[in-house]
Tab-separated table of C-alpha atoms in Angstrom:
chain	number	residue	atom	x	y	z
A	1	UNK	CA	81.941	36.789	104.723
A	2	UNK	CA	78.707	34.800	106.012
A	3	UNK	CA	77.246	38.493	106.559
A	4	UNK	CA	77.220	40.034	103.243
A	5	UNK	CA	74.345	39.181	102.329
A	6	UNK	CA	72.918	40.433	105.148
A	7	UNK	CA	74.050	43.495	105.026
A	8	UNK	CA	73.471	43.530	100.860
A	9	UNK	CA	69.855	42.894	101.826
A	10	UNK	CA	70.284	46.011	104.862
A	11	UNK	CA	71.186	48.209	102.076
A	12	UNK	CA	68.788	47.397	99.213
A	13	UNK	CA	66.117	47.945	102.268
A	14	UNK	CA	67.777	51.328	103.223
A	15	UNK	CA	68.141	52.608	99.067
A	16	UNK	CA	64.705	54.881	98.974
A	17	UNK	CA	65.956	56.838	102.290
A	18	UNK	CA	69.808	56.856	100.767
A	19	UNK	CA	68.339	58.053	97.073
A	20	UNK	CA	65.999	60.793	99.124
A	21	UNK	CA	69.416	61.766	101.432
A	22	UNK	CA	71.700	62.476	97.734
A	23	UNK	CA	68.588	64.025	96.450
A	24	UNK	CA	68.759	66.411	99.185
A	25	UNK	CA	72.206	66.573	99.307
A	26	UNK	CA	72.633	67.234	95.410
A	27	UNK	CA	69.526	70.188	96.051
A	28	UNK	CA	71.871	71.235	98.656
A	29	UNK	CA	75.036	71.460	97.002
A	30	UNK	CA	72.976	73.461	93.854
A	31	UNK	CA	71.862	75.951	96.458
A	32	UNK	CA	75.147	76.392	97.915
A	33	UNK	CA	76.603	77.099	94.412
A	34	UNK	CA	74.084	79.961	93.965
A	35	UNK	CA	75.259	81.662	96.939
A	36	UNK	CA	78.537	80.491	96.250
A	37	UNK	CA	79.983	83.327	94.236
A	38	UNK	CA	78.478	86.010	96.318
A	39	UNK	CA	80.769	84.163	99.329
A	40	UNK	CA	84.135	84.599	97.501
A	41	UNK	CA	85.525	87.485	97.959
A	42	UNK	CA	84.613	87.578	101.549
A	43	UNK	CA	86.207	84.293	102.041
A	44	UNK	CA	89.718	85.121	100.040
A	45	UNK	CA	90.707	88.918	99.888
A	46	UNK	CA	94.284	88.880	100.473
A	47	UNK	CA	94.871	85.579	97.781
A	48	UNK	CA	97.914	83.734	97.991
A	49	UNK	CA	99.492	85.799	100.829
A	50	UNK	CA	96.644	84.285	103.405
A	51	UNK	CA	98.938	82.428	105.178
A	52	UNK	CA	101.757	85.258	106.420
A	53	UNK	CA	98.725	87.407	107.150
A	54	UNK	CA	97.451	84.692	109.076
A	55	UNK	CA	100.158	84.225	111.170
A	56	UNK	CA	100.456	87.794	111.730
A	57	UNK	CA	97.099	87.788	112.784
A	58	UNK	CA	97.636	85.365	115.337
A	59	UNK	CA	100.684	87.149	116.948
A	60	UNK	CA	98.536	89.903	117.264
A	61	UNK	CA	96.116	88.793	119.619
A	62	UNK	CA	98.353	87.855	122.393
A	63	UNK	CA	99.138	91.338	123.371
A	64	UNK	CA	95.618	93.099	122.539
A	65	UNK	CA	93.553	91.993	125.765
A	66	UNK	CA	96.547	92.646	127.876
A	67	UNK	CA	96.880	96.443	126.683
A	68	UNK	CA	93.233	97.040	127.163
A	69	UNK	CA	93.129	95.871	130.612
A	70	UNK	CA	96.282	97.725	131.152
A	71	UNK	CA	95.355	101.032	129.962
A	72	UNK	CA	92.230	100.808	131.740
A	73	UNK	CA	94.080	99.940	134.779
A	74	UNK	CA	96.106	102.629	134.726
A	75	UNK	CA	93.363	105.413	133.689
A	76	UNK	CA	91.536	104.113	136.652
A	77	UNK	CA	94.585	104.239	139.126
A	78	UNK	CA	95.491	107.933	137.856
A	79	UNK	CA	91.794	109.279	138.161
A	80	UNK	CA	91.859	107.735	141.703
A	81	UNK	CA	94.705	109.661	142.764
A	82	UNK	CA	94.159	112.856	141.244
A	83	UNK	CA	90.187	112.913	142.256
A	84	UNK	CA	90.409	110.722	146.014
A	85	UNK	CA	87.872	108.284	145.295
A	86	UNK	CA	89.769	105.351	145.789
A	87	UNK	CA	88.862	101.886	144.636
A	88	UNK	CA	85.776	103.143	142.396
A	89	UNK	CA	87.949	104.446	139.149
A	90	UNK	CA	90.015	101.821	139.642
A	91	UNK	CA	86.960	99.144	139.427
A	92	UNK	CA	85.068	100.816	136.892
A	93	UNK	CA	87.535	101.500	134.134
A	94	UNK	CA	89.349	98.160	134.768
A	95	UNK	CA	86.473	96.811	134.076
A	96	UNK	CA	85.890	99.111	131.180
A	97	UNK	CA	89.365	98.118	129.570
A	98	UNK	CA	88.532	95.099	129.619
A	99	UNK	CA	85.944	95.293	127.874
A	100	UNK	CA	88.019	97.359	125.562
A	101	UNK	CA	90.493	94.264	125.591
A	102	UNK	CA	87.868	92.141	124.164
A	103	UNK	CA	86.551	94.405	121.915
A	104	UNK	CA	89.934	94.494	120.671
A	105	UNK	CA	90.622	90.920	120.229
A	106	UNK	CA	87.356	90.515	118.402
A	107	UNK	CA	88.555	92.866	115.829
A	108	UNK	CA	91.942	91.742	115.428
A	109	UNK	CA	90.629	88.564	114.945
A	110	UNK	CA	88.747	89.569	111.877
A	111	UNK	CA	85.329	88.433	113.571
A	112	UNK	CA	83.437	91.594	113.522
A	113	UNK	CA	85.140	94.528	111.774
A	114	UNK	CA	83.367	96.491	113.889
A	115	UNK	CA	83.483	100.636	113.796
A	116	UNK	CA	86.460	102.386	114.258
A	117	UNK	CA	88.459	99.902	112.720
A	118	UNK	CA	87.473	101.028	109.589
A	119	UNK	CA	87.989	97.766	107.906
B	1	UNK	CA	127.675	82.794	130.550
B	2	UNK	CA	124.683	81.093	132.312
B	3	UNK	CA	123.206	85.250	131.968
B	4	UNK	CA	120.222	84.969	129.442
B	5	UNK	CA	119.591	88.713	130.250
B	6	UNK	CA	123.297	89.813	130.196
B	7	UNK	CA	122.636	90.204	125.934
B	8	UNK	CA	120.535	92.964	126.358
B	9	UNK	CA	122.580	95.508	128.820
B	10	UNK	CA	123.703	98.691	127.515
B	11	UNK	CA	127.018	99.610	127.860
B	12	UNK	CA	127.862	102.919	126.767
B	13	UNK	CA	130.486	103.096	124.118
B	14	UNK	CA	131.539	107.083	123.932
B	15	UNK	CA	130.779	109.524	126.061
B	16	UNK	CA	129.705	112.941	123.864
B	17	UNK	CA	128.827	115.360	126.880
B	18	UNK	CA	126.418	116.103	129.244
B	19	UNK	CA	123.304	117.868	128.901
B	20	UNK	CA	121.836	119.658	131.885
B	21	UNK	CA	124.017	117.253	134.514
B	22	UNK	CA	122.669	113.908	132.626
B	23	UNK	CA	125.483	111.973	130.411
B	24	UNK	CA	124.795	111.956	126.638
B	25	UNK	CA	126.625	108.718	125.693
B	26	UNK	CA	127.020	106.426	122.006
B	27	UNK	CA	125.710	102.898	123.293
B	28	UNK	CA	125.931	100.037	121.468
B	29	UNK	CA	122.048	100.543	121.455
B	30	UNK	CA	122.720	103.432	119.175
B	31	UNK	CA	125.434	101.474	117.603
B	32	UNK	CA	123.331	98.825	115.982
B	33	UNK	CA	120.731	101.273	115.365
B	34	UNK	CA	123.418	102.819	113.128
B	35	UNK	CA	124.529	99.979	111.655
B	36	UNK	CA	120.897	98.898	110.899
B	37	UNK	CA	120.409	101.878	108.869
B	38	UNK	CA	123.575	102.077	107.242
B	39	UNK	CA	122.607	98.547	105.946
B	40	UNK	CA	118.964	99.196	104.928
B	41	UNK	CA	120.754	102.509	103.166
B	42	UNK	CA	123.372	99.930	101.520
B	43	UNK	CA	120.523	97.497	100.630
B	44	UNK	CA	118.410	100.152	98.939
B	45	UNK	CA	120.763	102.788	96.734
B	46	UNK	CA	123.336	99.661	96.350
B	47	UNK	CA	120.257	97.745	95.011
B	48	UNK	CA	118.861	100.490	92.800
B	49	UNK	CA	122.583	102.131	91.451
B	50	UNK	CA	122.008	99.965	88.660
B	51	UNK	CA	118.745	100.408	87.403
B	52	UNK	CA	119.254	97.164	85.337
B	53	UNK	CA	115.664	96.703	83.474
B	54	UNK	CA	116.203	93.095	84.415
B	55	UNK	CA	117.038	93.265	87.929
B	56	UNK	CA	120.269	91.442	89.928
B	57	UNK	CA	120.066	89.960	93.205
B	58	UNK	CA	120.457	92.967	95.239
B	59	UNK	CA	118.049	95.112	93.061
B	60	UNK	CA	114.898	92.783	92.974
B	61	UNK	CA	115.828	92.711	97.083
B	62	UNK	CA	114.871	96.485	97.086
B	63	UNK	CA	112.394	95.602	94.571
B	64	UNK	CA	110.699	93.167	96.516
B	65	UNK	CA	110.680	94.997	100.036
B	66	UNK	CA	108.876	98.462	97.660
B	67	UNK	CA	106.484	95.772	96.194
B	68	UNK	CA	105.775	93.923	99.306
B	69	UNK	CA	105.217	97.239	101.481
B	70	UNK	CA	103.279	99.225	99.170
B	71	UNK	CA	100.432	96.528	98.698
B	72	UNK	CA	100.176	96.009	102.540
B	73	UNK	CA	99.429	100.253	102.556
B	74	UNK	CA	97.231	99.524	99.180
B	75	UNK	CA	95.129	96.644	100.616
B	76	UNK	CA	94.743	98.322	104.361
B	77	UNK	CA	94.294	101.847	103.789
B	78	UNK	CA	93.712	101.908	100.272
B	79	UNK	CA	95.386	104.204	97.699
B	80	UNK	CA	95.059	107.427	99.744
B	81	UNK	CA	97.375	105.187	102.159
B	82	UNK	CA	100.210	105.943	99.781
B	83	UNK	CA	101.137	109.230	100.758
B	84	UNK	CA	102.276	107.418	104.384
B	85	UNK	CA	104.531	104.820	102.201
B	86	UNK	CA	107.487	106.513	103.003
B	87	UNK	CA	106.874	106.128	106.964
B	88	UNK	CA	105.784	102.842	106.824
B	89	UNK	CA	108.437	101.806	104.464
B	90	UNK	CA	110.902	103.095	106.821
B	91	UNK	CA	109.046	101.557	109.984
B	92	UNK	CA	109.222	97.915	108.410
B	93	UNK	CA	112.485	97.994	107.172
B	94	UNK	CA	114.133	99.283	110.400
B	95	UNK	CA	112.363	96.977	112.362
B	96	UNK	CA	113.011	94.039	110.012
B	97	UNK	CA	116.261	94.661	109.514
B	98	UNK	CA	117.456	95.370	113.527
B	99	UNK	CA	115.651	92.024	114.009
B	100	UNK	CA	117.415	90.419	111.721
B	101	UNK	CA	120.589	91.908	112.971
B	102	UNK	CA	120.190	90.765	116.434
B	103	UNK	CA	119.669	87.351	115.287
B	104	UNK	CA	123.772	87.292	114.396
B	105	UNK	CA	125.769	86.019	117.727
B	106	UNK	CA	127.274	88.379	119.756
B	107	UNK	CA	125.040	91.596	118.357
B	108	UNK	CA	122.552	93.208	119.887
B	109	UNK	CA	119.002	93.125	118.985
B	110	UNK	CA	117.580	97.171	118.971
B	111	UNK	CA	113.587	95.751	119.359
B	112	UNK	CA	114.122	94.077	122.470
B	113	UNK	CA	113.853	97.135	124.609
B	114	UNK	CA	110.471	98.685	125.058
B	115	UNK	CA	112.383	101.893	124.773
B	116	UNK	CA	112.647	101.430	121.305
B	117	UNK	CA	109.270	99.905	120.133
B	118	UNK	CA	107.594	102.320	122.832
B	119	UNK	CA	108.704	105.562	120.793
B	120	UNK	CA	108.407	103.515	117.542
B	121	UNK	CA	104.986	103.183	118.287
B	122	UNK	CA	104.508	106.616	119.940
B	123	UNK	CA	105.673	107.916	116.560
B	124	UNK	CA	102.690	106.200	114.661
B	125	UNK	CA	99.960	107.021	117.242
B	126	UNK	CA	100.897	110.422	116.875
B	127	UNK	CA	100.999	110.680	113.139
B	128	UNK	CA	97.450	109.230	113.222
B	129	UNK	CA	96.238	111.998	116.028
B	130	UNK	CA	98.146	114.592	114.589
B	131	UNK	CA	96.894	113.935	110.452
B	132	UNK	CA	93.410	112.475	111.437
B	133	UNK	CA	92.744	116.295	113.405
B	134	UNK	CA	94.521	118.091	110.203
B	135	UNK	CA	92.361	116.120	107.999
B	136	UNK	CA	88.805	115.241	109.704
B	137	UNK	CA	88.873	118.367	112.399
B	138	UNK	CA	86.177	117.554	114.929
B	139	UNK	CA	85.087	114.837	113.038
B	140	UNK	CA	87.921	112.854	113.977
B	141	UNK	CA	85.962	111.747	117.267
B	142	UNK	CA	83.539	110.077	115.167
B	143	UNK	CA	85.700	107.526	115.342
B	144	UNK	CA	84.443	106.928	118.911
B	145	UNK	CA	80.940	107.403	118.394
B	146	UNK	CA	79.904	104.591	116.314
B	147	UNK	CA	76.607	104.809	114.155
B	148	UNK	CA	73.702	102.934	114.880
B	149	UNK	CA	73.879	102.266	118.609
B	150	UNK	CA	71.208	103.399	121.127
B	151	UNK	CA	71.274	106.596	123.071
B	152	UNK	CA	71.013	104.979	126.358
B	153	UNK	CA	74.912	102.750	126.206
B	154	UNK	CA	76.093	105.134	123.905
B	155	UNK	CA	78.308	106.430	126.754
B	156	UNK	CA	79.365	102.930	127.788
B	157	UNK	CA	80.852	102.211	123.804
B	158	UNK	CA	82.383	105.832	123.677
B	159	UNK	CA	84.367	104.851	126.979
B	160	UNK	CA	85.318	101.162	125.327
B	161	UNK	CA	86.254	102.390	122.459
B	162	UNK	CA	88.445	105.338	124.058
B	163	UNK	CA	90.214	102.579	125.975
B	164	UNK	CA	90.801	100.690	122.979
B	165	UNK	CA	92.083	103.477	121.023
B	166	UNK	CA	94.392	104.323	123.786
B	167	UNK	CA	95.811	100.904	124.336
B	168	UNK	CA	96.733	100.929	120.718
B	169	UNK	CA	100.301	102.493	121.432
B	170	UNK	CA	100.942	99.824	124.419
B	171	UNK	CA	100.006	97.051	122.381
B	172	UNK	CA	102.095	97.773	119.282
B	173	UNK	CA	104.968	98.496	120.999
B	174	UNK	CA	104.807	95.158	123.654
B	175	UNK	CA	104.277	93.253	121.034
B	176	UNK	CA	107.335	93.023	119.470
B	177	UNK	CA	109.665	94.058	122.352
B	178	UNK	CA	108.108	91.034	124.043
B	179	UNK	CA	108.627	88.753	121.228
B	180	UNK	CA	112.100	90.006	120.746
B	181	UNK	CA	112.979	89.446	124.232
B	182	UNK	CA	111.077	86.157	124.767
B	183	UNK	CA	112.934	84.729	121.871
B	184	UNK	CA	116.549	85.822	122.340
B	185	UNK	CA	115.560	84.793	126.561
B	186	UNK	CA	114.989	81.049	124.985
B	187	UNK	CA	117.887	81.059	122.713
B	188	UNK	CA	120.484	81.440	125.269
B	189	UNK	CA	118.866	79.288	127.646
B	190	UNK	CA	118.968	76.475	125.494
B	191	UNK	CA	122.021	77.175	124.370
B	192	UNK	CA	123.450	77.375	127.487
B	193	UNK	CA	122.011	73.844	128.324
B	194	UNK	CA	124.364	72.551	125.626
B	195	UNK	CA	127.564	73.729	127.806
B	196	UNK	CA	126.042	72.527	130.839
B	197	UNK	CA	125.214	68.884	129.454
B	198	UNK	CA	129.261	69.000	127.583
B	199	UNK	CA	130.175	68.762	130.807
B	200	UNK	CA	129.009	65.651	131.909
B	201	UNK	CA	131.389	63.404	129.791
B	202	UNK	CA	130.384	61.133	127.016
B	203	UNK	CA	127.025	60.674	127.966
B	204	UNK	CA	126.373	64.314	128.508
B	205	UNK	CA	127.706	64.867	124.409
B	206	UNK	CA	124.936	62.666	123.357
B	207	UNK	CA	122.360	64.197	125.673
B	208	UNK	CA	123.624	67.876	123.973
B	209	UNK	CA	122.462	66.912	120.870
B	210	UNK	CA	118.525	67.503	121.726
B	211	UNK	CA	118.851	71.009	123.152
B	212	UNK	CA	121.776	71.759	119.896
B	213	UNK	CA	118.891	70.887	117.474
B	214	UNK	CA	116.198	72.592	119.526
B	215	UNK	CA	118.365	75.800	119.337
B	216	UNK	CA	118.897	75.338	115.686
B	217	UNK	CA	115.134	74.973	115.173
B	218	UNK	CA	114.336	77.721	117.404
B	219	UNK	CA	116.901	79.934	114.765
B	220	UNK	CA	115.064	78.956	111.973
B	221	UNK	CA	111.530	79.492	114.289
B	222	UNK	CA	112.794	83.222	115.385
B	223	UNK	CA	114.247	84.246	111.759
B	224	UNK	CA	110.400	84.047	110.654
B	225	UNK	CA	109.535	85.420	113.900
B	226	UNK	CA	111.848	88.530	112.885
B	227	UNK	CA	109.928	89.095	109.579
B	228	UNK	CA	106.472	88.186	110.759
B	229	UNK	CA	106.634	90.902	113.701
B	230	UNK	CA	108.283	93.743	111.567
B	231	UNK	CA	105.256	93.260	109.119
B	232	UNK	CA	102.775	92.836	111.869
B	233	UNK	CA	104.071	96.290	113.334
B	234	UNK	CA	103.865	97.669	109.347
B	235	UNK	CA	100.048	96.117	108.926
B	236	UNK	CA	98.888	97.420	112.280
B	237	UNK	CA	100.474	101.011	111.115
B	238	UNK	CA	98.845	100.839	108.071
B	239	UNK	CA	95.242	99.869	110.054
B	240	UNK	CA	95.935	102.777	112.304
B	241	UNK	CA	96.442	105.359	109.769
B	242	UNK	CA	93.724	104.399	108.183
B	243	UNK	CA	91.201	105.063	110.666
B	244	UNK	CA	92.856	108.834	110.737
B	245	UNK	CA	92.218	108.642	106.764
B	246	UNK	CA	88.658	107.558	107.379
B	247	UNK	CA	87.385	107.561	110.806
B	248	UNK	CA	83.931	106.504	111.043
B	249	UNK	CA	83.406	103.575	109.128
């Protein structure tokens, strides 16, 4: 209790740099509403069925990285055996699947629609 | 019992013959595939043999499952998308309904071997190959050359995106066989803690009740599980096919 008025006195001292702050604030908000419509559609394509899409989109990243890694795993394994130049397929297009991996994650994640998946 | 894996053997039901010294057999694989289709087939011309303008229960079912499939082609591969409807219709409601199926004690869930989702999802990458070389000839591989990339790790992305292209297949089919499995694996082991804590006496009963209501939760959790993956696997058909409708975008 004994401090309000201290703090009253804190606040009446602080106004000019709280009025400038909303000013800026209010500026920023306007600015925000002019890009604001240009935003929308990016931020809510699919409308009210966001959330099962969501969810979908989540289940769908747990296997992508795996299969990349796998198939370039493999590719690299079968190239070895057919060409006898042992661990360099192998290292090169495991590391090239996983790079696929990512690449695939990134776009099933909606981060980049990136080419090829043509969304 | 104490199995969890026991569920998903295949016991062979009939034997119809042998081709070429290997037995051809009905399994109960193939028996709940049958089943599953005789019940989407009941669903669908029970639901639409009345053609009531204001549709019963059954009807807006079939309804709904049209509706709900033919805007996930619409808003992934746009209209041209349509003339696939009648593959990914049947892809979603197979899949939907053998999940759901399996979710019944005592049945056995289709999805939950690889076997299954593996030629499931050999079927789509195929159509895509198959229609996106019809369609786009030689242009199809512009799908793996993307525009606007230097010369010099052009190679490099063409490789990447090979590999990604090619794991498509392995990741749509893992995905839900290893959902299927993981959750039906869970199930019974939790359920089978409930037998194993009965038979501790009095106390045991009491300390049942937390795995009884974590297997009743983890119903509820796989019935959405069920619909969520059959529409993933739809959705990620739809995305597929529509990179052989437009490749290069």
């Amino acid at each position: 209790m004994a401090d309000d008025p201290r703090e009253d006195s804190k606040n009446s001292r602080r106004s000019p740099e709280e009025a400038a702050l909303s000013a800026r604030l209010q500026r920023l908000g306007e600015r925000l509403d002019q890009h604001g419509p240009s935003r929308q559609p990016e931020a809510g394509p699919s409308g009210p069925r966001t959330d099962p899409s969501a969810l979908a989109r989540g289940f769908r990243l747990s296997t992508e990285l795996v299969a990349g890694v796998l198939v370039g795993a493999f590719i690299g394994w079968a190239l070895d055996k057919w060409l006898g130049t042992s661990p360099w397929g192998m290292m090169v297009f495991l590391l090239l699947g996983f790079a696929a991996g990512v690449v695939n994650v990134i776009r099933a994640a909606g981060i980049s629609t990136g080419p090829g998946s043509g969304r | 019992m104490a199995d969890p894996i026991h569920q998903f053997e295949i016991q062979k039901l009939v034997t119809l013959g042998h081709i070429g010294g290997h037995e051809i057999a009905f399994t109960n694989s193939a028996l709940f595939m049958a089943i599953t289709v005789v019940g989407i087939a009941a669903l669908l011309v029970g639901g639409s043999s009345a053609r009531a303008l204001v549709p019963g229960r059954m009807q807006s079912v079939a309804e709904l499952s049209y509706e709900f499939v033919a805007n996930t082609i619409q808003s992934t591969a746009g209209k041209e998308g349509m003339k696939f409807f009648p593959l990914v219709f049947s892809l979603f409601m197979f899949v939907l309904i053998a999940n759901v199926i399996g979710l019944i004690p005592y049945t056995f869930t289709v999805t939950s071997h690889i076997i299954i989702t593996a030629s499931l999802a050999l079927l789509v990458f195929a159509t895509v190959l198959i229609y996106g070389f019809w369609k786009n000839g030689l242009g199809f591989f512009r799908l793996f050359v993307p525009s606007g990339i230097p010369i010099y790790i052009l190679p490099l992305i063409v490789f990447i995106e090979l590999l990604s292209f090619l794991s498509r297949p392995i990741s749509h089919s893992v995905r839900l066989f290893a959902n299927m499995l993981a959750g039906h694996i869970t199930l019974k082991v939790f359920a089978s803690f409930i037998t194993l804590l009965g038979g501790f006496g009095i106390a045991g009963w009491f300390g049942a009740i937390l795995p009884l209501s974590l297997v009743v939760a983890l119903t509820a959790l796989e019935l959405l599980v069920a619909f969520l993956q059959a529409y993933v696997f739809a959705i990620l058909t739809c995305i597929y096919l529509n990179d052989a409708i437009h490749p290069g975008h």
